[in-house]
CSV table of C-alpha atoms in Angstrom, one decimal:
chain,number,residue,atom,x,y,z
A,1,UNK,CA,-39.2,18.4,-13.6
A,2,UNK,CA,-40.5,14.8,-12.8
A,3,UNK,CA,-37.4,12.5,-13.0
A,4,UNK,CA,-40.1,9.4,-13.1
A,5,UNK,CA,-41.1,10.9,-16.6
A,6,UNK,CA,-38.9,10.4,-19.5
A,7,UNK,CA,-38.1,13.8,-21.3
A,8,UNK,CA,-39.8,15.0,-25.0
A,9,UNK,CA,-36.5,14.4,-26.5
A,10,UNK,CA,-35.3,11.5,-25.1
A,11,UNK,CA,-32.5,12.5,-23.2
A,12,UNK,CA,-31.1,11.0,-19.9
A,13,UNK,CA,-31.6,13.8,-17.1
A,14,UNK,CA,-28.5,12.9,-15.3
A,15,UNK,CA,-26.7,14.1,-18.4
A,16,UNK,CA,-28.4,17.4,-18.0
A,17,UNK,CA,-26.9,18.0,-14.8
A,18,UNK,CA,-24.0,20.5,-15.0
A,19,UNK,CA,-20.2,18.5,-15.4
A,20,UNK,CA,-19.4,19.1,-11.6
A,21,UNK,CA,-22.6,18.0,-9.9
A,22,UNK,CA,-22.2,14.8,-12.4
A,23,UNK,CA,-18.6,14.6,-11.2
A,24,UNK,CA,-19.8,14.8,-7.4
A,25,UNK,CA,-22.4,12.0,-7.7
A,26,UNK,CA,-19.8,9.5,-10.0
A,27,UNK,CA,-17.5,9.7,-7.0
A,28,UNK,CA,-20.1,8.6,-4.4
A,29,UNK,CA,-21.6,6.1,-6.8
A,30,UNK,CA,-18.6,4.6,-7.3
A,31,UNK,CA,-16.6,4.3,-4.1
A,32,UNK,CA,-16.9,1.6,-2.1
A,33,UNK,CA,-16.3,1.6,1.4
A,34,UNK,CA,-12.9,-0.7,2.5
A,35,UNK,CA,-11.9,-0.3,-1.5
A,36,UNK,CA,-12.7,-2.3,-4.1
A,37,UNK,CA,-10.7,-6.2,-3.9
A,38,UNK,CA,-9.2,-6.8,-6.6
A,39,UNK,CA,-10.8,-10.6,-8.0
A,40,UNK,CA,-8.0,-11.9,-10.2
A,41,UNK,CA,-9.6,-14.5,-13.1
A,42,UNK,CA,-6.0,-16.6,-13.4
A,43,UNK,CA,-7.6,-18.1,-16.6
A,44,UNK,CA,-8.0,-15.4,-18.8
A,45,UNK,CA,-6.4,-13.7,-21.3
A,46,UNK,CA,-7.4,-10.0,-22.0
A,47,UNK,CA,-7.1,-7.0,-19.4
A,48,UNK,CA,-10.8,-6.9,-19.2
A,49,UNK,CA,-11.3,-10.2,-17.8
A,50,UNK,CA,-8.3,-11.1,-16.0
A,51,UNK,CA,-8.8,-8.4,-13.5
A,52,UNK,CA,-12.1,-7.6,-11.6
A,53,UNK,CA,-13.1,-5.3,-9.2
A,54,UNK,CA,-16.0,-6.6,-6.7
A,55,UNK,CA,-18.9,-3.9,-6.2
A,56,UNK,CA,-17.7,-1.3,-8.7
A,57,UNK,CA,-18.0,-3.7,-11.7
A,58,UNK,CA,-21.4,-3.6,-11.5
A,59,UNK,CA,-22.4,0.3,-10.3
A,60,UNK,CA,-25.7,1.4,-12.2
A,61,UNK,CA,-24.1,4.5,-13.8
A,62,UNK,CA,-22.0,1.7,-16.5
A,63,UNK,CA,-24.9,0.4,-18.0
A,64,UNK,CA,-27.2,3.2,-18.4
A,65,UNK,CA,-26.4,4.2,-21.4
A,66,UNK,CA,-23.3,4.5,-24.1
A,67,UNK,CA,-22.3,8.4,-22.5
A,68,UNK,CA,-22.7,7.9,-18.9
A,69,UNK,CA,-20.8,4.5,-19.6
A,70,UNK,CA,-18.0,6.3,-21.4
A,71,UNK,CA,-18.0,9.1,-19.2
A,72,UNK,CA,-17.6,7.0,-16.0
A,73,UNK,CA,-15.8,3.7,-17.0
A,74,UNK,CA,-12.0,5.1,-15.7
A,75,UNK,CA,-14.0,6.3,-12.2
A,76,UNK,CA,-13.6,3.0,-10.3
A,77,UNK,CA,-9.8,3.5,-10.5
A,78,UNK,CA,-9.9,6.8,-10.1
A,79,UNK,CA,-12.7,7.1,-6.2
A,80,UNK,CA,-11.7,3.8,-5.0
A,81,UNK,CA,-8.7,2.5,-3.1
A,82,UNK,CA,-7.7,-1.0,-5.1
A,83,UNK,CA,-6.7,-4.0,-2.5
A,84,UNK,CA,-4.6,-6.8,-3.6
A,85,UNK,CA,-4.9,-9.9,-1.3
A,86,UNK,CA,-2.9,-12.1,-3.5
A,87,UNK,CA,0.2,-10.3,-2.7
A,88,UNK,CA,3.0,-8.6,-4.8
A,89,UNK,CA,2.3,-10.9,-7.8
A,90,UNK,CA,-1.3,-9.6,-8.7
A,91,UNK,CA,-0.4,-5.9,-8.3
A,92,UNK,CA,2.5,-6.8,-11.0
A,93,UNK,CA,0.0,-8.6,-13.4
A,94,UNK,CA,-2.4,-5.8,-12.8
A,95,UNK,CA,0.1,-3.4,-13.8
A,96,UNK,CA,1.3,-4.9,-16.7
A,97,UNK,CA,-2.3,-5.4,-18.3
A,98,UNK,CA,-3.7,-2.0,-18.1
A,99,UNK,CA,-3.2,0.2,-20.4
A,100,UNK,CA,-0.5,3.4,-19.6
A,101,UNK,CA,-2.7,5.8,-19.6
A,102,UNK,CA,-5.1,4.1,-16.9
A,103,UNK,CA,-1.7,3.6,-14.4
A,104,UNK,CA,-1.9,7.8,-13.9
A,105,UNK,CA,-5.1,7.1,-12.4
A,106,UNK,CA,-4.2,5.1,-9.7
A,107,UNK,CA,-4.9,6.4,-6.3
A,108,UNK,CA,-4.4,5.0,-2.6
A,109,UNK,CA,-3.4,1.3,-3.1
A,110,UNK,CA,-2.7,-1.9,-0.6
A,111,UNK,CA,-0.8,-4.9,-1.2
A,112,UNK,CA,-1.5,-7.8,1.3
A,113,UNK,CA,1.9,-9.6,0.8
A,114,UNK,CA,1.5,-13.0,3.0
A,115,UNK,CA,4.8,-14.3,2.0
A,116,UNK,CA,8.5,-13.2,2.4
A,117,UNK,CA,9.5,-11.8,-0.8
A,118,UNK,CA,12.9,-10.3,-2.1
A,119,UNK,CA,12.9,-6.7,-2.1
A,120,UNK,CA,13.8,-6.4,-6.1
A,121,UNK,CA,10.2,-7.2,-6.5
A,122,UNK,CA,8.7,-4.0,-5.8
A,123,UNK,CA,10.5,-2.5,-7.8
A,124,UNK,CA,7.5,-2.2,-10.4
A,125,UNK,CA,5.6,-0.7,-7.8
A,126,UNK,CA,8.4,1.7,-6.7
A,127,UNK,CA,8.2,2.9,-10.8
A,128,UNK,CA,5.0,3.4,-11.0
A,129,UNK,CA,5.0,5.6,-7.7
A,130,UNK,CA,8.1,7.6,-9.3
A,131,UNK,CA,5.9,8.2,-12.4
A,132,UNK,CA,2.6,8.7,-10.8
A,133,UNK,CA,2.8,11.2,-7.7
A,134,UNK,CA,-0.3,10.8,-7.0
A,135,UNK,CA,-0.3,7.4,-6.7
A,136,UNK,CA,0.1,5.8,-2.5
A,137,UNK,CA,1.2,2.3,-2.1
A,138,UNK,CA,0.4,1.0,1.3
A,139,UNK,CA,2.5,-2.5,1.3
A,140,UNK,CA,1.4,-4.7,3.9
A,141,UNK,CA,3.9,-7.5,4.4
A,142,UNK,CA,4.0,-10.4,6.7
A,143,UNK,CA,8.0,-10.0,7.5
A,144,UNK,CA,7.2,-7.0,9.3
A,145,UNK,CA,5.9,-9.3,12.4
A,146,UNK,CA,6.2,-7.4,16.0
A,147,UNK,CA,5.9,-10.7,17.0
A,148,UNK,CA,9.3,-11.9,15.9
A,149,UNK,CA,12.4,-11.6,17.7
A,150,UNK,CA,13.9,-9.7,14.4
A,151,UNK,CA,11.0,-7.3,14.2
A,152,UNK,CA,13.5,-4.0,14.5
A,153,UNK,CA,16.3,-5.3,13.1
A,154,UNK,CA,14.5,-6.0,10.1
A,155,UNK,CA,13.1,-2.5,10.6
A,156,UNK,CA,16.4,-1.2,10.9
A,157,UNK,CA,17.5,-2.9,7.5
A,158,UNK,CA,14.5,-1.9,5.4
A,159,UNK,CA,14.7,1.8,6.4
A,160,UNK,CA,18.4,1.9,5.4
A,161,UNK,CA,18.2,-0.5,2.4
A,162,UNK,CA,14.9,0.8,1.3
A,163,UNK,CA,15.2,4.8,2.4
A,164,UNK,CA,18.7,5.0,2.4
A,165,UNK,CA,18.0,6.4,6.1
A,166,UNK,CA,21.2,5.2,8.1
A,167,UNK,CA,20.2,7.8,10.8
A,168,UNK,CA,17.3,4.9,12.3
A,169,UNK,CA,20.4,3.3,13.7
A,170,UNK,CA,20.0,5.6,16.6
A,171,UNK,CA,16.8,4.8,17.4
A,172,UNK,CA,17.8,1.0,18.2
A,173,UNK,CA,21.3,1.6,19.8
A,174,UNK,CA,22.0,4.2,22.4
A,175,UNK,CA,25.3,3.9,22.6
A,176,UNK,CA,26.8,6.3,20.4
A,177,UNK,CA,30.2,4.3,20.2
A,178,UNK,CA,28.3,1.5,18.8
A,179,UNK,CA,26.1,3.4,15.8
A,180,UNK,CA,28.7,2.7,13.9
A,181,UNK,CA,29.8,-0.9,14.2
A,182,UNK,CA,25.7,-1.7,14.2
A,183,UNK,CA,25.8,0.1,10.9
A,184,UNK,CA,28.7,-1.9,9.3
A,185,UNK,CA,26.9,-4.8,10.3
A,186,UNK,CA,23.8,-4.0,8.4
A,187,UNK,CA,26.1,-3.0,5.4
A,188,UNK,CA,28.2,-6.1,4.8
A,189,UNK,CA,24.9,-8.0,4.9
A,190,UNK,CA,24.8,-9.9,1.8
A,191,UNK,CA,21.2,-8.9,0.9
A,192,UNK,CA,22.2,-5.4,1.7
A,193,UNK,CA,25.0,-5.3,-0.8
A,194,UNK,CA,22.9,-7.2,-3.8
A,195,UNK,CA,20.7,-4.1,-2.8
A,196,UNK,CA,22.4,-1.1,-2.1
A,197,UNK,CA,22.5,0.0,-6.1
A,198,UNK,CA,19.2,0.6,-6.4
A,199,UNK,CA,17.4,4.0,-5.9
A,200,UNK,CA,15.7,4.9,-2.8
A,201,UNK,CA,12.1,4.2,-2.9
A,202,UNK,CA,9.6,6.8,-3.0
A,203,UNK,CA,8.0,8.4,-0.4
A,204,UNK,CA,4.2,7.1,-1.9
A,205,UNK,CA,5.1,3.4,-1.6
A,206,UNK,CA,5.3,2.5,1.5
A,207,UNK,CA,6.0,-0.4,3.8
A,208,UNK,CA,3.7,-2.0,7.0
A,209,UNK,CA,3.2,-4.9,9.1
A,210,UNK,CA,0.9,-7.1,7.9
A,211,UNK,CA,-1.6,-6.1,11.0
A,212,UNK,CA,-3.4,-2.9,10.3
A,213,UNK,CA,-3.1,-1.8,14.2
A,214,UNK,CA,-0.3,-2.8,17.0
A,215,UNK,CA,-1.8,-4.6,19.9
A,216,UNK,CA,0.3,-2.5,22.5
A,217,UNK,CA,-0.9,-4.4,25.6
A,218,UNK,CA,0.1,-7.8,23.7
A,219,UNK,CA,3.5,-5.8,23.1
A,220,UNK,CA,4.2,-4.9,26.2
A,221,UNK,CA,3.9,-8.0,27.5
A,222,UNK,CA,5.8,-9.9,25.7
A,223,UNK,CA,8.7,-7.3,26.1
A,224,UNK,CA,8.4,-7.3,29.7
A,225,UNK,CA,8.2,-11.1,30.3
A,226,UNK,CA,11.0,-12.3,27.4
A,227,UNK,CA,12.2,-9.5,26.2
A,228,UNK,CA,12.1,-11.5,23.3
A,229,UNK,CA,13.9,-9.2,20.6
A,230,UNK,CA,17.1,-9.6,18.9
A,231,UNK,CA,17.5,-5.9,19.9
A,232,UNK,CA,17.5,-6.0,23.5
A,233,UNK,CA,14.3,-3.3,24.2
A,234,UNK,CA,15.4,-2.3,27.4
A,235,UNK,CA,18.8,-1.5,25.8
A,236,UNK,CA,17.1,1.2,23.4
A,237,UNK,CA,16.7,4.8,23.9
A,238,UNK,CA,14.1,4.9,25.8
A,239,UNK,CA,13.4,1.5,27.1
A,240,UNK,CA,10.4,-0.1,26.7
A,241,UNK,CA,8.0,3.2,26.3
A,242,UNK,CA,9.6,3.9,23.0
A,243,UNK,CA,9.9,0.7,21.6
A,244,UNK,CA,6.0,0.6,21.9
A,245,UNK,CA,5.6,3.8,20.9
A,246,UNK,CA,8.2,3.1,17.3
A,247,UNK,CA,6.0,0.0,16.9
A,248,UNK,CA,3.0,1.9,17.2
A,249,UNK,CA,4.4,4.4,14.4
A,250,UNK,CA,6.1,1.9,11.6
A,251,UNK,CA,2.0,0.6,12.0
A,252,UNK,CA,0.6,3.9,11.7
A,253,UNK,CA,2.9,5.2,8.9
A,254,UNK,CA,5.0,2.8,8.0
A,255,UNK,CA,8.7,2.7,6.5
């Protein structure tokens, strides 16, 4: 069969493929690597046009014809993992615009949250990954800065708040004597307490630093020279090895 030549009856010979094959070749046509960026159009009104996807919006197989367009219009969502770089707020709007039955097709996606934000607003995204188990959330927010003196405190706070986890206290204080007054201290925390009703989040949305990758050697150093942290790091189990190495992992996998 000579693809160049249109068939006798007209039809498209993709279409005469077999389902999977079809299936196999949507999935590379439509995935782009890094994911596709979301492009929010702040002026619009309709779901169609206030959120855009750059590269998938225009892959061949949506303008070919009325079936393959039909067949493959729910595929970006479905092959690609969507990025937010506006933060919290566009995932929301996104959310909200899109019909129900295109949120169970959600797959891996990230959040680039730039701005310190209360807690209470991911809660929409903690929902949709309690209704959608397929779903992976991969929040990357600036208040998670290795950099800053609070960076395992605030660690600390978001694993117990967040995960309900109080069992991370031990991994910052290795005095056994002291878990628990480091614990009360979390708990009588004012944020902590306008938090502590809610449920714990799920284990698909999760929570990074903003970085995508720890520079250890940076780490270290700083450590070594100021032992700059509100935590003292050579007062943790483990000293300064493991502190790397819990940096390393809350990059890696996150809280």
């Amino acid at each position: 069969m000579d693809l160049a030549v249109p068939p006798p009856d007209g039809a498209c010979h993709f279409l005469r493929l077999p389902g999977e094959l079809r299936s196999s070749i949507h999935k590379y046509a439509f995935r782009t690597p890094g994911g596709a960026v979301c492009r929010v159009t702040k002026d619009s009104t309709t779901c169609k046009d206030l959120f855009r996807f750059l590269a998938v919006e225009v892959a061949a197989p949506k303008f070919t014809n009325r079936q393959l367009r039909d067949e493959s219009k729910t595929l970006a969502l479905l092959h690609n993992e969507l990025v937010f770089k506006g933060g919290v707020n566009d995932v929301t709007r996104f959310l909200r615009a899109i019909p129900g039955s295109l949120v169970s097709l959600l797959r891996p996606i990230t959040v680039i949250e730039s701005k310190c934000r209360g807690h209470w607003v991911f809660e929409d995204l903690a929902a949709v990954c309690r209704k959608n188990l397929k779903a992976f959330v991969r929040m990357r927010y600036s208040w998670l800065d290795p950099s800053n003196n609070n960076f395992f405190w605030r660690a600390t706070k978001l694993a117990i708040i967040l995960r309900k986890d109080e069992s991370i206290v031990q991994r910052i204080c290795s005095v056994p004597s002291m878990h628990s007054p480091v614990l009360s201290l979390i708990l009588k925390d004012s944020r902590y307490r306008s938090l502590s009703g809610i449920e714990a989040y799920p284990p698909n949305l999760r929570l990074y630093p903003l970085a995508e990758y720890l520079d250890a050697a940076a780490f270290r150093r700083l450590v070594r020279e100021y032992d700059f942290m509100l935590i003292r790091v050579r007062q943790m189990p483990g000293g300064i090895d493991a502190a790397i190495a819990w940096a390393k992992e809350l990059h890696e996998r996150g809280i």
